[in-house]
Coordinates of C-alpha atoms in Angstrom, one line a residue:
Chain A
M1 CA -38.0 134.3 -22.0
D2 CA -37.2 133.1 -18.2
D3 CA -33.4 132.8 -17.1
R4 CA -34.3 131.4 -14.0
A5 CA -32.4 127.9 -13.3
I6 CA -34.3 124.2 -13.5
G7 CA -34.3 122.4 -10.4
V8 CA -33.6 118.7 -10.8
F9 CA -33.9 116.2 -8.2
D10 CA -33.0 112.3 -7.6
S11 CA -32.2 109.9 -4.9
G12 CA -29.0 109.8 -5.9
L13 CA -26.5 110.0 -9.1
G14 CA -29.2 108.2 -11.8
G15 CA -30.8 111.5 -12.3
L16 CA -27.6 112.7 -13.9
T17 CA -29.4 110.8 -16.8
A18 CA -32.0 113.2 -17.3
V19 CA -29.5 116.2 -16.9
K20 CA -27.6 114.7 -19.5
Q21 CA -30.4 115.1 -21.5
L22 CA -31.7 118.3 -20.5
M23 CA -27.8 119.6 -21.2
A24 CA -28.1 118.6 -25.0
Q25 CA -31.8 119.0 -25.6
L26 CA -31.2 123.2 -24.2
P27 CA -27.6 124.3 -23.8
H28 CA -28.7 127.6 -22.8
E29 CA -30.8 126.5 -19.3
R30 CA -29.0 126.6 -15.8
I31 CA -29.7 123.5 -13.8
V32 CA -29.3 123.1 -9.9
Y33 CA -29.2 119.3 -9.1
F34 CA -30.1 117.6 -5.6
G35 CA -29.2 114.0 -5.2
D36 CA -29.7 112.3 -2.1
T37 CA -27.0 110.2 -1.9
G38 CA -27.2 109.8 1.7
R39 CA -30.1 108.6 1.8
V40 CA -30.5 106.2 -1.7
P41 CA -32.0 104.0 -2.7
Y42 CA -35.7 105.4 -2.4
G43 CA -37.3 102.1 -4.1
T44 CA -37.4 100.2 -1.4
R45 CA -38.8 102.5 1.1
S46 CA -42.3 102.8 2.4
V47 CA -44.7 105.6 0.7
E48 CA -44.5 107.8 3.8
T49 CA -40.9 107.8 3.8
V50 CA -40.4 108.5 0.3
I51 CA -42.9 111.3 0.6
K52 CA -41.3 113.0 3.5
Y53 CA -37.7 112.7 1.7
V54 CA -39.3 114.2 -1.4
M55 CA -40.3 117.6 0.6
Q56 CA -37.4 117.5 2.1
D57 CA -35.8 117.9 -1.5
I58 CA -37.8 120.1 -2.6
R59 CA -38.0 122.4 0.3
F60 CA -34.1 122.6 -0.3
L61 CA -34.2 123.3 -4.4
M62 CA -36.9 126.1 -3.5
Q63 CA -34.3 128.2 -1.8
F64 CA -33.0 128.5 -5.4
D65 CA -34.7 130.9 -8.3
L66 CA -36.5 128.5 -10.2
K67 CA -38.8 128.1 -13.1
M68 CA -39.7 124.9 -12.7
I69 CA -38.3 121.4 -10.9
V70 CA -37.8 118.2 -12.8
V71 CA -38.3 114.8 -10.6
A72 CA -35.6 112.4 -12.2
C73 CA -36.4 109.8 -9.9
G74 CA -38.9 107.0 -11.0
T75 CA -39.9 106.1 -7.4
A76 CA -40.4 109.9 -6.4
S77 CA -42.4 110.6 -9.3
A78 CA -44.2 107.1 -8.9
I79 CA -45.0 107.9 -5.3
A80 CA -44.6 111.5 -4.3
L81 CA -45.7 113.5 -7.2
D82 CA -49.1 114.7 -6.5
T83 CA -48.2 115.7 -2.8
A84 CA -45.5 118.0 -4.1
K85 CA -47.5 119.5 -6.7
A86 CA -50.3 120.3 -4.6
S87 CA -47.4 121.9 -1.9
F88 CA -45.4 123.9 -4.4
D89 CA -46.4 127.1 -6.3
L90 CA -44.4 126.0 -9.3
P91 CA -44.7 123.4 -12.2
I92 CA -43.0 120.2 -11.0
I93 CA -42.8 117.4 -13.7
G94 CA -42.3 113.5 -13.2
V95 CA -40.7 111.4 -15.3
V96 CA -43.5 109.0 -15.0
E97 CA -45.8 110.8 -16.8
W98 CA -43.9 111.7 -19.7
A99 CA -42.6 108.0 -20.2
A100 CA -46.0 106.8 -19.8
K101 CA -47.3 109.3 -22.7
Q102 CA -44.2 108.0 -25.0
A103 CA -44.7 104.4 -24.4
V104 CA -48.2 104.9 -25.6
H105 CA -47.1 107.2 -28.9
V106 CA -44.7 104.4 -30.0
N107 CA -46.8 101.1 -29.1
R108 CA -48.4 99.1 -31.7
N109 CA -49.8 96.0 -30.4
G110 CA -51.7 97.3 -27.4
K111 CA -49.1 95.6 -24.8
I112 CA -46.9 97.3 -22.8
G113 CA -44.3 96.4 -20.2
V114 CA -43.0 98.3 -17.3
I115 CA -40.0 97.5 -15.0
G116 CA -38.6 99.7 -11.8
T117 CA -37.9 99.4 -8.0
Q118 CA -40.4 98.1 -5.8
G119 CA -41.5 101.5 -4.5
T120 CA -42.5 102.3 -8.1
I121 CA -44.2 98.8 -9.4
A122 CA -46.3 99.3 -5.7
S123 CA -47.8 102.2 -7.0
D124 CA -49.0 101.2 -10.3
A125 CA -48.4 104.9 -11.3
Y126 CA -47.3 104.0 -14.6
A127 CA -50.1 102.0 -15.4
R128 CA -52.4 105.0 -14.0
N129 CA -50.6 106.8 -16.6
I130 CA -51.0 105.0 -19.3
K131 CA -54.3 104.0 -19.0
A132 CA -55.3 107.9 -18.5
V133 CA -53.9 108.6 -22.2
E134 CA -55.3 105.2 -23.4
P135 CA -57.6 102.9 -21.2
K136 CA -57.4 99.9 -23.5
R137 CA -53.9 99.3 -23.2
Q138 CA -52.5 96.3 -21.1
V139 CA -49.4 97.0 -18.9
L140 CA -47.7 94.4 -17.3
S141 CA -45.5 96.0 -14.6
I142 CA -42.6 93.6 -12.9
A143 CA -40.3 95.2 -10.2
C144 CA -36.5 94.4 -10.6
P145 CA -34.8 95.3 -7.1
L146 CA -31.7 93.9 -8.3
F147 CA -31.0 96.3 -11.2
V148 CA -29.9 99.1 -9.5
P149 CA -27.3 97.2 -7.2
L150 CA -26.1 95.1 -10.8
V151 CA -26.1 99.0 -12.7
E152 CA -24.1 100.8 -9.1
N153 CA -21.8 97.8 -9.2
G154 CA -20.8 97.8 -12.3
Y155 CA -22.1 94.4 -13.8
L156 CA -23.6 95.9 -17.1
D157 CA -22.8 93.1 -19.5
H158 CA -22.0 89.9 -16.9
A159 CA -23.4 86.4 -17.3
A160 CA -24.9 87.1 -13.8
T161 CA -26.9 89.9 -14.9
A162 CA -27.9 87.9 -18.4
M163 CA -29.3 85.5 -15.7
I164 CA -30.9 87.6 -13.3
V165 CA -32.4 89.7 -16.5
A166 CA -33.8 86.8 -18.1
E167 CA -35.7 85.7 -14.8
Y168 CA -37.3 89.1 -14.3
L169 CA -38.4 89.7 -17.8
Q170 CA -39.6 86.3 -19.0
P171 CA -43.2 86.7 -18.0
L172 CA -43.1 90.5 -20.3
K173 CA -41.6 88.5 -23.3
D174 CA -44.3 85.4 -22.7
A175 CA -47.1 88.5 -22.9
R176 CA -45.4 89.7 -26.2
V177 CA -45.1 93.5 -25.2
D178 CA -43.8 95.9 -28.1
T179 CA -42.9 98.6 -25.9
L180 CA -40.8 98.6 -22.8
I181 CA -40.7 101.4 -19.8
L182 CA -37.2 101.2 -18.2
G183 CA -38.9 102.9 -15.0
C184 CA -35.8 103.5 -12.9
T185 CA -32.9 106.1 -13.9
H186 CA -30.6 103.4 -13.6
Y187 CA -32.2 100.8 -16.1
P188 CA -31.1 102.4 -19.4
L189 CA -27.3 101.4 -18.3
L190 CA -28.4 97.8 -18.6
K191 CA -30.1 98.8 -22.3
K192 CA -27.8 96.3 -24.0
V193 CA -28.4 93.2 -21.8
I194 CA -32.4 94.0 -22.0
A195 CA -32.7 94.3 -25.8
Q196 CA -30.5 91.3 -26.0
F197 CA -33.3 89.4 -23.9
M198 CA -36.4 91.0 -25.1
G199 CA -35.3 91.2 -29.2
D200 CA -34.7 94.2 -31.6
D201 CA -38.6 94.4 -32.2
V202 CA -39.4 95.4 -28.5
H203 CA -39.1 99.5 -28.5
L204 CA -37.1 100.6 -24.9
I205 CA -38.4 104.0 -23.1
D206 CA -35.8 105.8 -21.6
P207 CA -37.6 108.2 -18.8
G208 CA -34.4 110.9 -19.2
V209 CA -34.9 111.1 -23.0
A210 CA -38.6 111.3 -22.2
I211 CA -38.6 113.9 -19.9
A212 CA -35.8 116.3 -21.3
T213 CA -37.9 116.2 -24.6
H214 CA -41.1 117.3 -22.5
V215 CA -39.1 120.1 -21.2
H216 CA -38.0 121.7 -24.1
T217 CA -41.5 121.3 -25.6
I218 CA -43.1 123.4 -22.7
L219 CA -40.1 125.7 -22.1
Q220 CA -41.2 126.8 -25.9
Q221 CA -44.6 126.5 -26.0
Q222 CA -45.1 128.8 -22.9
D223 CA -42.1 131.0 -23.9
M224 CA -40.1 129.9 -20.7
L225 CA -36.5 129.3 -22.9
S226 CA -33.3 130.9 -21.3
V227 CA -32.1 132.8 -24.2
T228 CA -29.2 135.3 -22.3
N229 CA -27.3 132.0 -20.4
I230 CA -24.6 131.7 -23.0
S231 CA -22.6 129.6 -20.8
P232 CA -25.3 128.4 -18.5
T233 CA -24.2 127.5 -14.3
F234 CA -24.5 124.3 -13.2
R235 CA -24.5 123.5 -9.7
Y236 CA -25.0 120.3 -7.8
F237 CA -25.8 119.4 -4.1
V238 CA -25.7 116.1 -2.5
S239 CA -26.2 114.6 0.9
D240 CA -23.1 112.6 1.2
S241 CA -19.9 112.7 0.4
V242 CA -18.8 115.5 -2.6
E243 CA -15.9 113.6 -4.1
N244 CA -17.8 110.2 -4.7
F245 CA -20.6 112.0 -6.2
A246 CA -18.1 114.3 -8.3
R247 CA -16.1 111.0 -9.3
L248 CA -19.0 109.3 -10.7
G249 CA -21.0 112.1 -12.0
S250 CA -17.9 113.3 -13.8
V251 CA -18.0 110.1 -16.1
F252 CA -21.5 109.9 -16.2
L253 CA -21.5 113.6 -17.6
Q254 CA -18.8 113.6 -19.2
R255 CA -17.4 116.3 -18.0
P256 CA -15.9 117.5 -14.8
I257 CA -18.0 118.5 -11.7
L258 CA -16.0 118.3 -8.4
E259 CA -15.9 122.3 -8.2
L260 CA -19.6 122.6 -8.5
V261 CA -20.6 120.0 -6.1
E262 CA -21.6 121.0 -2.4
K263 CA -22.7 118.7 0.6
V264 CA -26.0 119.9 2.0
D265 CA -27.7 118.6 5.3
I266 CA -30.9 117.5 3.9
E267 CA -32.2 116.6 7.4
R268 CA -32.6 120.2 8.2
F269 CA -35.3 120.9 5.7
Chain Z
M1 CA -26.9 91.6 38.9
D2 CA -28.4 94.5 36.6
D3 CA -31.8 94.4 35.2
R4 CA -31.4 97.2 32.9
A5 CA -31.8 96.6 29.2
I6 CA -29.1 95.6 26.0
G7 CA -29.7 98.1 23.5
V8 CA -28.7 96.9 20.1
F9 CA -28.5 98.8 16.9
D10 CA -27.7 98.1 13.1
S11 CA -28.6 100.1 9.8
G12 CA -31.4 98.1 9.0
L13 CA -33.1 94.5 9.9
G14 CA -29.8 92.4 9.6
G15 CA -28.9 93.2 13.3
L16 CA -31.7 90.6 14.4
T17 CA -29.1 87.8 13.5
A18 CA -27.3 89.3 16.4
V19 CA -30.6 90.0 18.6
K20 CA -31.5 86.1 17.7
Q21 CA -28.4 85.0 19.4
L22 CA -28.8 87.3 22.5
M23 CA -32.0 85.9 23.1
A24 CA -30.9 81.9 23.0
Q25 CA -27.5 82.9 24.9
L26 CA -29.1 85.5 27.7
P27 CA -32.7 84.5 27.8
H28 CA -33.2 87.0 30.7
E29 CA -32.0 90.1 29.5
R30 CA -34.1 92.6 28.4
I31 CA -33.6 94.2 24.6
V32 CA -33.8 97.2 22.8
Y33 CA -33.4 97.2 19.3
F34 CA -32.9 99.9 16.8
G35 CA -32.8 99.6 12.6
D36 CA -32.2 102.6 10.6
T37 CA -34.5 101.3 7.7
G38 CA -35.0 104.6 6.7
R39 CA -31.5 105.5 5.7
V40 CA -30.3 101.7 5.1
P41 CA -27.4 100.3 3.7
Y42 CA -24.2 102.2 5.5
G43 CA -21.8 100.1 3.4
T44 CA -21.8 102.2 0.9
R45 CA -21.9 105.6 2.2
S46 CA -18.9 107.9 4.0
V47 CA -17.0 107.9 6.7
E48 CA -18.6 111.2 7.9
T49 CA -22.1 110.1 6.7
V50 CA -21.8 106.7 8.7
I51 CA -20.7 108.6 12.0
K52 CA -23.3 111.1 11.9
Y53 CA -25.9 108.2 11.5
V54 CA -24.5 106.0 14.0
M55 CA -24.1 109.1 16.7
Q56 CA -28.1 109.6 16.0
D57 CA -28.5 106.1 16.5
I58 CA -26.9 105.9 20.0
R59 CA -28.5 109.1 21.2
F60 CA -31.9 107.7 20.3
L61 CA -31.0 104.4 22.3
M62 CA -29.7 106.6 25.2
Q63 CA -33.1 107.6 25.9
F64 CA -33.7 104.1 27.6
D65 CA -32.1 102.8 30.8
L66 CA -29.6 100.8 29.6
K67 CA -26.5 98.7 30.8
M68 CA -24.6 98.5 27.1
I69 CA -24.9 98.8 23.7
V70 CA -24.3 96.6 21.0
V71 CA -23.6 97.9 17.7
A72 CA -24.9 94.9 15.3
C73 CA -23.9 96.5 12.2
G74 CA -20.6 95.8 10.6
T75 CA -19.8 98.9 8.7
A76 CA -20.9 100.7 12.0
S77 CA -18.8 98.9 14.3
A78 CA -16.0 99.0 11.4
I79 CA -15.8 103.2 11.3
A80 CA -17.7 104.6 14.2
L81 CA -17.2 102.3 16.9
D82 CA -14.1 104.7 18.3
T83 CA -15.9 108.0 17.9
A84 CA -18.8 106.5 19.6
K85 CA -16.9 105.0 22.8
A86 CA -15.4 108.6 23.3
S87 CA -18.9 110.2 23.2
F88 CA -20.8 108.3 25.3
D89 CA -20.6 106.9 29.0
L90 CA -21.5 103.3 28.7
P91 CA -19.9 100.0 27.4
I92 CA -20.3 100.4 23.9
I93 CA -19.2 97.1 22.2
G94 CA -19.0 96.2 18.6
V95 CA -19.1 93.2 16.3
V96 CA -15.6 93.7 14.9
E97 CA -13.6 93.1 18.1
W98 CA -15.0 90.5 19.0
A99 CA -15.4 88.6 15.6
A100 CA -11.6 89.4 15.1
K101 CA -10.6 87.9 18.5
Q102 CA -12.6 84.5 17.6
A103 CA -11.1 84.6 14.1
V104 CA -7.4 84.6 15.3
H105 CA -8.3 81.8 18.1
V106 CA -9.6 79.1 15.2
N107 CA -7.0 80.1 12.5
R108 CA -4.5 77.5 12.2
N109 CA -2.4 78.2 9.2
G110 CA -1.7 82.1 9.7
K111 CA -4.2 83.4 6.9
I112 CA -7.5 84.9 7.5
G113 CA -10.0 86.0 5.4
V114 CA -12.8 88.8 5.7
I115 CA -15.2 89.9 3.3
G116 CA -17.6 93.2 4.4
T117 CA -19.0 96.1 2.6
Q118 CA -16.9 98.6 0.8
G119 CA -16.9 101.1 4.2
T120 CA -16.2 98.0 6.3
I121 CA -13.0 97.0 4.3
A122 CA -11.7 100.4 2.9
S123 CA -11.7 101.0 7.1
D124 CA -9.5 98.1 7.2
A125 CA -10.9 97.5 10.9
Y126 CA -11.0 93.8 10.7
A127 CA -7.3 93.6 9.7
R128 CA -5.9 96.4 12.7
N129 CA -8.2 94.4 15.2
I130 CA -6.7 90.8 14.2
K131 CA -3.3 92.2 14.1
A132 CA -3.6 94.1 17.5
V133 CA -4.1 90.5 19.0
E134 CA -1.5 88.7 16.6
P135 CA 0.4 90.7 14.5
K136 CA 1.9 88.2 12.3
R137 CA -1.3 87.1 11.0
Q138 CA -1.8 87.6 7.4
V139 CA -5.3 89.3 6.6
L140 CA -7.1 89.5 3.1
S141 CA -9.9 91.8 2.8
I142 CA -12.6 91.8 0.1
A143 CA -15.7 93.9 -0.3
C144 CA -18.6 92.2 -1.6
P145 CA -21.1 94.9 -2.1
L146 CA -23.6 92.4 -4.1
F147 CA -23.9 89.9 -1.0
V148 CA -26.6 92.4 0.7
P149 CA -28.9 93.0 -2.1
L150 CA -28.6 89.4 -3.1
V151 CA -29.8 88.5 0.3
E152 CA -32.3 90.8 0.4
N153 CA -34.0 89.7 -2.4
G154 CA -34.0 86.3 -1.5
Y155 CA -31.2 84.8 -4.1
L156 CA -29.7 82.9 -1.1
D157 CA -29.3 79.8 -3.1
H158 CA -29.6 80.8 -6.8
A159 CA -26.9 80.0 -9.4
A160 CA -26.5 83.7 -10.1
T161 CA -25.3 84.0 -6.4
A162 CA -22.8 81.2 -6.8
M163 CA -21.6 82.6 -9.8
I164 CA -20.8 85.8 -7.9
V165 CA -20.0 84.6 -4.8
A166 CA -17.2 82.3 -6.8
E167 CA -15.9 85.7 -8.5
Y168 CA -15.7 87.9 -5.5
L169 CA -13.9 84.7 -2.9
Q170 CA -11.4 83.5 -5.9
P171 CA -8.9 85.4 -4.4
L172 CA -9.5 84.0 -0.6
K173 CA -9.5 80.4 -2.1
D174 CA -6.4 81.1 -4.0
A175 CA -4.7 82.9 -0.7
R176 CA -5.6 79.5 1.1
V177 CA -6.9 81.1 4.0
D178 CA -8.6 78.6 6.5
T179 CA -10.6 81.2 8.3
L180 CA -13.1 83.7 6.9
I181 CA -14.9 86.3 8.6
L182 CA -18.3 87.1 7.5
G183 CA -17.9 90.7 8.2
C184 CA -21.7 92.0 7.7
T185 CA -24.9 90.7 9.1
H186 CA -26.4 89.7 5.9
Y187 CA -23.7 87.2 4.9
P188 CA -24.2 84.3 7.5
L189 CA -27.6 83.9 5.0
L190 CA -25.2 83.3 2.3
K191 CA -23.1 80.6 4.7
K192 CA -24.4 77.3 2.4
V193 CA -22.8 78.6 -0.7
I194 CA -19.9 80.4 0.9
A195 CA -19.1 77.4 2.4
Q196 CA -19.5 75.4 -0.7
F197 CA -17.2 77.4 -2.8
M198 CA -14.6 77.6 -0.1
G199 CA -14.8 74.1 0.8
D200 CA -15.1 72.4 4.4
D201 CA -11.8 73.3 5.7
V202 CA -12.3 77.0 6.2
H203 CA -13.8 78.4 9.1
L204 CA -16.6 80.9 8.8
I205 CA -17.1 83.4 11.5
D206 CA -20.5 85.0 12.1
P207 CA -20.0 88.2 14.1
G208 CA -23.8 87.8 15.4
V209 CA -22.5 84.7 17.4
A210 CA -19.5 86.0 18.4
I211 CA -20.8 89.5 19.8
A212 CA -23.5 87.3 21.8
T213 CA -20.7 85.0 23.3
H214 CA -18.9 88.0 24.4
V215 CA -21.8 89.9 26.0
H216 CA -22.8 86.8 27.4
T217 CA -19.0 86.5 29.4
I218 CA -18.7 90.3 30.3
L219 CA -22.2 90.3 31.9
Q220 CA -21.1 87.3 34.0
Q221 CA -17.7 88.4 34.9
Q222 CA -18.8 91.6 35.8
D223 CA -21.8 90.6 37.3
M224 CA -24.5 92.3 35.3
L225 CA -26.6 89.5 34.4
S226 CA -30.2 90.6 34.6
V227 CA -32.0 87.9 37.0
T228 CA -35.3 89.0 37.6
N229 CA -36.5 89.3 34.1
I230 CA -38.4 85.9 34.3
S231 CA -40.0 86.7 30.7
P232 CA -38.2 90.1 29.7
T233 CA -39.3 92.8 27.4
F234 CA -38.4 93.3 24.1
R235 CA -38.9 96.8 21.9
Y236 CA -38.0 97.0 18.4
F237 CA -37.8 101.0 16.8
V238 CA -37.0 101.5 13.0
S239 CA -37.4 104.6 10.9
D240 CA -39.4 103.5 8.3
S241 CA -42.2 101.5 8.0
V242 CA -43.0 99.2 11.0
E243 CA -45.0 96.6 8.7
N244 CA -42.5 95.9 6.6
F245 CA -39.6 95.6 9.7
A246 CA -42.2 93.5 11.5
R247 CA -43.2 90.9 8.7
L248 CA -39.2 90.2 7.9
G249 CA -38.4 90.5 11.5
S250 CA -40.8 88.1 12.6
V251 CA -39.7 85.5 10.2
F252 CA -36.1 86.2 11.1
L253 CA -36.7 85.8 14.8
Q254 CA -39.4 83.3 14.4
R255 CA -41.7 85.0 16.9
P256 CA -44.4 87.5 16.2
I257 CA -42.8 91.3 16.9
L258 CA -45.7 93.1 14.7
E259 CA -47.0 94.9 18.1
L260 CA -43.3 95.7 19.7
V261 CA -42.6 97.3 17.0
E262 CA -42.3 101.5 16.8
K263 CA -41.5 104.0 14.5
V264 CA -39.0 106.9 15.3
D265 CA -38.3 109.9 13.5
I266 CA -34.2 109.2 13.8
E267 CA -33.2 112.8 11.9
R268 CA -34.1 114.2 15.1
F269 CA -31.9 113.4 17.2

């Protein structure tokens, strides 16, 4: 057993999808979350800048007594995971690897689609991780840069969203992928309109679910589950307004979090 | 006469609209530009964070020998101009004040519309500046948070853009404004679709044009025009990738700029 907390970070609010899954699957684990809301989004920035920001995010989290760090951000996982793993002496787990493994597991026809931010798709990280497991799978990757702003502005089920979804995803439909990785924390919020366009036969992979399941598995295997935290503590840190994050985050997690959120000057790390 | 450079900054690339106007109206002026591409956008961030970033941007520019600073970013002008003016000992000019004055000047029916980012609209800065000139004008302000991502992804003349434009601007059409301030550097790129929706009778104000005209006027009035810079120098600084900025910026300014762009670690300032 290991009662230390799990650190989770994301470019902003989206990583709370993974936190919600972790809370559901691992109700005794303490969690320290950092959301880089002062510098979100990562998906449009250069490799160099994403790596710099991710290293600052992890240096901040390393102040806490952690047993592992979960990189909930698709872009950060796709671009900076290797650098992060080589720089810190604790397990660092990214969404890309485990979403890729789950996709290979459920894929039947050999064709897997990946959608993500420009940074994630340019990195080709999903395709590399899929081919590391199964070299023969065909992977078709498409950047969907308007999905994050559409989600953040509540255009979840809007005619303009359906139009943009159809435009972005048509090549994946044409290629007849039967598995589609929603490779950015925001995209599961568009699941309904994506499923409508792609059809019921296409399996949608939510990386937040995949990573929570994997964290559960390795904590169990390595006897690192927390057993004494009956009511575990949760702490949230952000680099912009505490209030904005708490308002949206409380809706996201379906529990009040305002008193648990603190602001941090991430540029110091 | 004053041969020192004019400093211009923006949250990213958009401020080049103002630079282009300055180059056209004032061909002998040297310009030092900073685009905070590593932390763009400002329009969704809190007041506190926008002020912090703007102060860093100006501290960086103050390393150069400048005769004035132009705040080309609508959000920065709306939120942080007073703090900036109180903190530095040179003229600092923001787009809001001069776009507001131009709007009052052309407005005929007493009703002025303002569109901008969430930060700009929440600040109410345009309405305050309009009412400072003419207290009786009615001002109707609407945040259009999807316009920046639509522009940045090239959706300038797309059916989804027209749909979102119509949805955002319907209340301004209903209110029969005859003047509309495009209160964010990106919005003039949507001028065509906005004009189509609003109709030919509505006067659209481009703050980049308004600020360049104003800079021209005050340099002339105060005998601060540069006369000896026959081929003035231009320098561009950014906080993310030089290549990305140069590629888009060259298209924007219709001149090659790659060799003139440098990266700066803005968090140090």
